[in-house]
Tab-separated table of C-alpha atoms in Angstrom:
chain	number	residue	atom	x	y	z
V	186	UNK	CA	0.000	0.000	0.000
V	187	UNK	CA	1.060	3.623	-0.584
V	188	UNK	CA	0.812	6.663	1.812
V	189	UNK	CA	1.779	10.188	1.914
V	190	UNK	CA	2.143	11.973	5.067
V	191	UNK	CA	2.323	16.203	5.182
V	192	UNK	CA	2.833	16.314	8.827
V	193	UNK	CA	1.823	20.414	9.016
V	194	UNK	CA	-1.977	21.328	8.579
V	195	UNK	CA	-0.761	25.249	8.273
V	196	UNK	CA	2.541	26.816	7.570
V	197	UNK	CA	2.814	30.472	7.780
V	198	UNK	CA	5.257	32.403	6.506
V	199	UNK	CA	6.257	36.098	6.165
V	200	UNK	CA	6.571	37.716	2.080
V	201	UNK	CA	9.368	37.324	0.795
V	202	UNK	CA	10.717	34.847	3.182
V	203	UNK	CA	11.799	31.415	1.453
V	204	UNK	CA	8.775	28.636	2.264
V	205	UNK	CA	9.245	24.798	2.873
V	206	UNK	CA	5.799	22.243	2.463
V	207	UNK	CA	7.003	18.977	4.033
V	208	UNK	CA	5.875	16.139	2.109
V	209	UNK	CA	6.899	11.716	3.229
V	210	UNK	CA	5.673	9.201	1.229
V	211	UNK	CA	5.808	5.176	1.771
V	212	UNK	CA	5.790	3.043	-1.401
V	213	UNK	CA	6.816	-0.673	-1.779
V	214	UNK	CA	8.639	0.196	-4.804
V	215	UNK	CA	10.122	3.662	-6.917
V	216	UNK	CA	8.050	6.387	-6.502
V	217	UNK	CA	6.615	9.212	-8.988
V	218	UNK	CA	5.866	12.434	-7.040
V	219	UNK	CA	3.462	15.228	-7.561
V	220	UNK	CA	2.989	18.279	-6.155
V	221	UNK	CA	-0.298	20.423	-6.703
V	222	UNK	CA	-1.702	23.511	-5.824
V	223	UNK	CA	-6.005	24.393	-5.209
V	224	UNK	CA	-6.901	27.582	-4.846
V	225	UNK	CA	-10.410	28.567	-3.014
V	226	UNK	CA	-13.290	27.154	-4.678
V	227	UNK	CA	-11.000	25.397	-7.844
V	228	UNK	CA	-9.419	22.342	-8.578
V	229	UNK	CA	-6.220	21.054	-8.382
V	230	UNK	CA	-3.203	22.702	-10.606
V	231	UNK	CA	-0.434	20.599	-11.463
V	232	UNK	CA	2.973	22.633	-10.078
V	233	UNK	CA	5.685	19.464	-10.287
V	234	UNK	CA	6.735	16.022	-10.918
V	235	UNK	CA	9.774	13.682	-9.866
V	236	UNK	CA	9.722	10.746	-12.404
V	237	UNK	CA	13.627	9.961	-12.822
V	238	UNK	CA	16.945	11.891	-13.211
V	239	UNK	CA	17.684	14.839	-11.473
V	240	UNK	CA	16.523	14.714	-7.632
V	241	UNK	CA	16.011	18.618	-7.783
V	242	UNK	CA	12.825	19.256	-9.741
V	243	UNK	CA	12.070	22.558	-10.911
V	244	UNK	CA	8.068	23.615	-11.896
V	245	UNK	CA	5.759	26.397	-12.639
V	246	UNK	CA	5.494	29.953	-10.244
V	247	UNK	CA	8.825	29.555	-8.711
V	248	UNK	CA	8.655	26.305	-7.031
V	249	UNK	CA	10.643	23.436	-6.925
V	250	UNK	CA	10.771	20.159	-4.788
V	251	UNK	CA	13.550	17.871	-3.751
V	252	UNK	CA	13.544	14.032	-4.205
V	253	UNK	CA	15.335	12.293	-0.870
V	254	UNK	CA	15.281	8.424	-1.356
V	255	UNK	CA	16.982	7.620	1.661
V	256	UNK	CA	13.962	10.126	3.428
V	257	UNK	CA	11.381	8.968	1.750
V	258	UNK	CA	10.738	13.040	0.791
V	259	UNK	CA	9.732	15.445	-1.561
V	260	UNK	CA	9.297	18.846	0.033
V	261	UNK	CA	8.303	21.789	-1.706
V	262	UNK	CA	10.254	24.842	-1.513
V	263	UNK	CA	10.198	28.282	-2.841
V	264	UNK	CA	13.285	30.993	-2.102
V	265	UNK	CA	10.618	33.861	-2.050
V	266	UNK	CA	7.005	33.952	-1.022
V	267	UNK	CA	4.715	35.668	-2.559
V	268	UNK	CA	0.952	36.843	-0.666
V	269	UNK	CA	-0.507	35.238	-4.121
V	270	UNK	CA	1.425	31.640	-2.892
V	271	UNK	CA	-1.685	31.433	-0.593
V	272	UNK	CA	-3.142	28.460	-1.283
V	273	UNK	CA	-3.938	24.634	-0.012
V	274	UNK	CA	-0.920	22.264	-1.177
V	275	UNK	CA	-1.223	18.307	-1.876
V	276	UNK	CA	1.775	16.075	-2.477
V	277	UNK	CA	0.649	12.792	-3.779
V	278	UNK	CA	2.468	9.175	-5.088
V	279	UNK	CA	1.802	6.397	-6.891
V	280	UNK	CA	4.351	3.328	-7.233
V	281	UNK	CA	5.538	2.792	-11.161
V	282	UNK	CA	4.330	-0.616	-11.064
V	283	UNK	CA	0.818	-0.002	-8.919
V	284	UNK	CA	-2.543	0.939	-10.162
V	285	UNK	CA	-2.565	4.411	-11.713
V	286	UNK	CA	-4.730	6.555	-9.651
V	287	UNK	CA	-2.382	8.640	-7.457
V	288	UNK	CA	-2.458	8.614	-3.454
V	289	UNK	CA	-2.909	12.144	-1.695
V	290	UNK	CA	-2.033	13.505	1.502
V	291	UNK	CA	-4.158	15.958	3.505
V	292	UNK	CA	-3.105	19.091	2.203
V	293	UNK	CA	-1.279	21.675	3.765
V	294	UNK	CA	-2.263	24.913	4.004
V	295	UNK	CA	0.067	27.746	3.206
V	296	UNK	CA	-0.307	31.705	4.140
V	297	UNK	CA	2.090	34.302	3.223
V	298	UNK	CA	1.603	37.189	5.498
V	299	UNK	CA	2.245	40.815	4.014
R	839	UNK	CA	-4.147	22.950	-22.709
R	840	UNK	CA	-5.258	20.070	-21.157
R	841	UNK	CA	-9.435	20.822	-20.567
R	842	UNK	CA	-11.084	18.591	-17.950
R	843	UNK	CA	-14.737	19.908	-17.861
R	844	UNK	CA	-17.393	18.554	-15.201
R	845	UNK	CA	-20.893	19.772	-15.383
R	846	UNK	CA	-21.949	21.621	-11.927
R	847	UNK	CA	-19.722	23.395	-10.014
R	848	UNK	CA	-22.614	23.447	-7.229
R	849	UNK	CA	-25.326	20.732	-6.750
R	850	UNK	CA	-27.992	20.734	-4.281
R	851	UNK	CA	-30.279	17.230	-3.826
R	852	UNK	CA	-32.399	15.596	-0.988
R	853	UNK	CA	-31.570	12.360	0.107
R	854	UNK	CA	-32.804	9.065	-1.849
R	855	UNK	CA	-31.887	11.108	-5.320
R	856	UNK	CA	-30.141	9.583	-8.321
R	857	UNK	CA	-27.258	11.812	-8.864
R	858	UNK	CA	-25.436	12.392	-11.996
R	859	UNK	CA	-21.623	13.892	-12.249
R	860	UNK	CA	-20.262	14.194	-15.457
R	861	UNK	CA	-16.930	14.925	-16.695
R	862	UNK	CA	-15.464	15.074	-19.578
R	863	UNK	CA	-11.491	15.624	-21.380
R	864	UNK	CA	-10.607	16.919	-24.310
R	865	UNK	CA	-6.796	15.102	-24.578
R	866	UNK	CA	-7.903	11.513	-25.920
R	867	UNK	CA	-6.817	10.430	-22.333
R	868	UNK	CA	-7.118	6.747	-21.733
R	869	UNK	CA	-7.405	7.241	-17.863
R	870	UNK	CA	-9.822	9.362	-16.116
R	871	UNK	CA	-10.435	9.366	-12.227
R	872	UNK	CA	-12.683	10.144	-9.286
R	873	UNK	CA	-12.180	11.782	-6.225
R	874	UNK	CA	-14.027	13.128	-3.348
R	875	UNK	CA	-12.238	15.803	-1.084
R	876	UNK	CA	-13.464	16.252	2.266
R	877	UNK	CA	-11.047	18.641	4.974
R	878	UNK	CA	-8.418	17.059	6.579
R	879	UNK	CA	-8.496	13.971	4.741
R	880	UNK	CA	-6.991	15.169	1.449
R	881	UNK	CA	-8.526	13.467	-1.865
R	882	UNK	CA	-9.811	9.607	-1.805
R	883	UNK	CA	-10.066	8.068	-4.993
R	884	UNK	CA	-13.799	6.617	-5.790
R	885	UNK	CA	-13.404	4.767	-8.644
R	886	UNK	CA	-11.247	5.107	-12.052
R	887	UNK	CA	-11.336	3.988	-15.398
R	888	UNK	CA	-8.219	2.763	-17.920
R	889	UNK	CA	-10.103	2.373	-20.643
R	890	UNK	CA	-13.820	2.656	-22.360
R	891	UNK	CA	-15.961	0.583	-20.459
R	892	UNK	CA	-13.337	-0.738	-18.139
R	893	UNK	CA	-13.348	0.353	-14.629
R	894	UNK	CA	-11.865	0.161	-10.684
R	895	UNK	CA	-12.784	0.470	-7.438
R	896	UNK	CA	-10.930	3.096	-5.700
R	897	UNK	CA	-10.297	3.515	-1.819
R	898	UNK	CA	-14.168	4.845	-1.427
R	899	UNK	CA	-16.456	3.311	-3.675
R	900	UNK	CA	-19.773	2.455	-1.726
R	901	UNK	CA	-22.444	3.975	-2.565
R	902	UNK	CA	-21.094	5.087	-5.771
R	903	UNK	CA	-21.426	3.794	-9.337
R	904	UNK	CA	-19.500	5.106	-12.484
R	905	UNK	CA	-20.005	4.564	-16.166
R	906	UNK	CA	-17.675	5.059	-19.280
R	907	UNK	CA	-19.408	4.541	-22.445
R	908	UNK	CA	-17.008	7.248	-24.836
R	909	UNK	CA	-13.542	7.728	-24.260
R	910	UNK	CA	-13.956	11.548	-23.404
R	911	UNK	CA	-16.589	11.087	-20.877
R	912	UNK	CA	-16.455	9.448	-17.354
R	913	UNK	CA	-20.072	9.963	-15.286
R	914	UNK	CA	-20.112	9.170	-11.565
R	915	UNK	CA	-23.655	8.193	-9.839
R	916	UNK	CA	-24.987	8.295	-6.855
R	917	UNK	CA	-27.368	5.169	-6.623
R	918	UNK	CA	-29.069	6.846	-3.339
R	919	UNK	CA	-27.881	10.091	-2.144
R	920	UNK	CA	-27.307	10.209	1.382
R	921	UNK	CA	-26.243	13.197	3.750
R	922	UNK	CA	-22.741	11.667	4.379
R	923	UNK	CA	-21.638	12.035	0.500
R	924	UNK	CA	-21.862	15.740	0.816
R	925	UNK	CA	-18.388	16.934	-0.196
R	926	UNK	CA	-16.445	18.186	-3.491
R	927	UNK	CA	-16.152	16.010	-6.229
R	928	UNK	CA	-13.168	16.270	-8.601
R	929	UNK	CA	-12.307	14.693	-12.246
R	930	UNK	CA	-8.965	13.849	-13.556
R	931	UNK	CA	-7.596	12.263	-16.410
R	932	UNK	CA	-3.935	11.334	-17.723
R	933	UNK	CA	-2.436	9.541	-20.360
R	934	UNK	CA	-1.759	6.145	-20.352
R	935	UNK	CA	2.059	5.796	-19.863
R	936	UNK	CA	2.292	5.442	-16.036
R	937	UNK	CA	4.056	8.581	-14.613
R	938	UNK	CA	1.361	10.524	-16.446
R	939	UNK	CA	0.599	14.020	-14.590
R	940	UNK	CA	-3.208	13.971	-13.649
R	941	UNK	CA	-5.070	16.783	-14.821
R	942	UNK	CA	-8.203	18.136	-12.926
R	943	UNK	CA	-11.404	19.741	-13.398
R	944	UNK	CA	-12.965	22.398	-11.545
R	945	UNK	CA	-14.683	19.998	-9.157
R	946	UNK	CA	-18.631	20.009	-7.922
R	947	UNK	CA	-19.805	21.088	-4.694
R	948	UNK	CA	-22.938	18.947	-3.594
R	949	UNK	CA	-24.982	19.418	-0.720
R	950	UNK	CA	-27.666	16.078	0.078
R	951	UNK	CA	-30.030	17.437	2.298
């Protein structure tokens, strides 16, 4: 079975300031990681993906996320927050050889203050 | 751009209703997902579908029912409505190779009374 664990409900964080989402996953075999974004009342935008290669992903608005194997991570990060970054976050997994739906965690909930 | 389209944003029924979601992708996807997102549980998958006609249980599915007659269009059903399956529904879809990014619609918001 896979799980993904964003152990912060809230993570507040002053404009400007550089911004860390903590994401852990558990997956019997190699993971691909996602990171998306839902604004109020929308559904979820894409930001980022770790499939293979480079552990440091780069994806859209300024965000990138690391890959730690030994971990079990993918955090989000950002050098720069931005009041408009305020949003609810999801990491998600699926194993390469699983079934094909992805597995979410909670969601984290990010505010930039001014 | 990827379009995933779903056809309420808002939906209000009374319990004991048939309810109808639709959704529907304009990207020839082969896969195409539900989910129901309720606060501080994330998203929990209902039910998907690989292919026309072919589908899976998810983590959730009671209660639920889906069909897939055209490649485009995945439908979700709710046999009986009941109080507890207020919450937002979303629709994805992704290609078939399997570290596809999932692409989602706007979601519904329904309310069973």
């Amino acid at each position: 079975a896979q799980s993904v664990a964003q152990p912060e409900d809230q993570v507040n964080v002053a404009e400007g300031n550089p911004l860390t989402v903590k994401c852990t996953y558990s997956v019997s075999g190699n993971p691909y990681l996602f990171w998306y974004v839902q604004y109020p009342n929308r559904g979820l935008q894409f930001l980022l993906k770790y499939i293979t290669g480079d552990n440091l992903v780069k994806g859209s608005y300024g965000f990138e996320a690391e890959f730690n194997k030994s971990q079990t991570s993918f955090h989000l990060k950002k050098p720069s927050a931005l009041v408009s970054d305020s949003a609810l976050y999801f990491c998600a997994v699926r194993d390469r050889t699983g079934r094909r739906a992805l597995t979410f965690g909670s969601g984290t909930r990010l505010q930039v203050q001014p | 751009d990827v379009k995933v389209t779903q056809s309420s944003r808002y939906l209000v029924k009374r319990t004991g209703e048939k309810v109808f979601l639709e959704c529907v992708q304009d990207m020839d996807h082969e896969n195409m997902f539900w989910y129901r997102q309720d606060p501080g549980l994330g998203l929990r998958l209902i039910y998907f579908s690989y292919d026309v006609k072919m589908k899976e249980k998810g983590d959730i599915p009671e209660g639920y029912s889906v069909s897939r007659e055209k490649k485009e269009r995945f439908s979700l059903i709710l046999e009986s409505a009941s109080t507890n399956q207020t919450s937002m529904y979303l629709c994805a879809s992704s290609g078939a190779f399997s570290g596809e990014t999932q692409y989602f619609g706007p979601g519904t918001r329904l309310l069973v009374l």
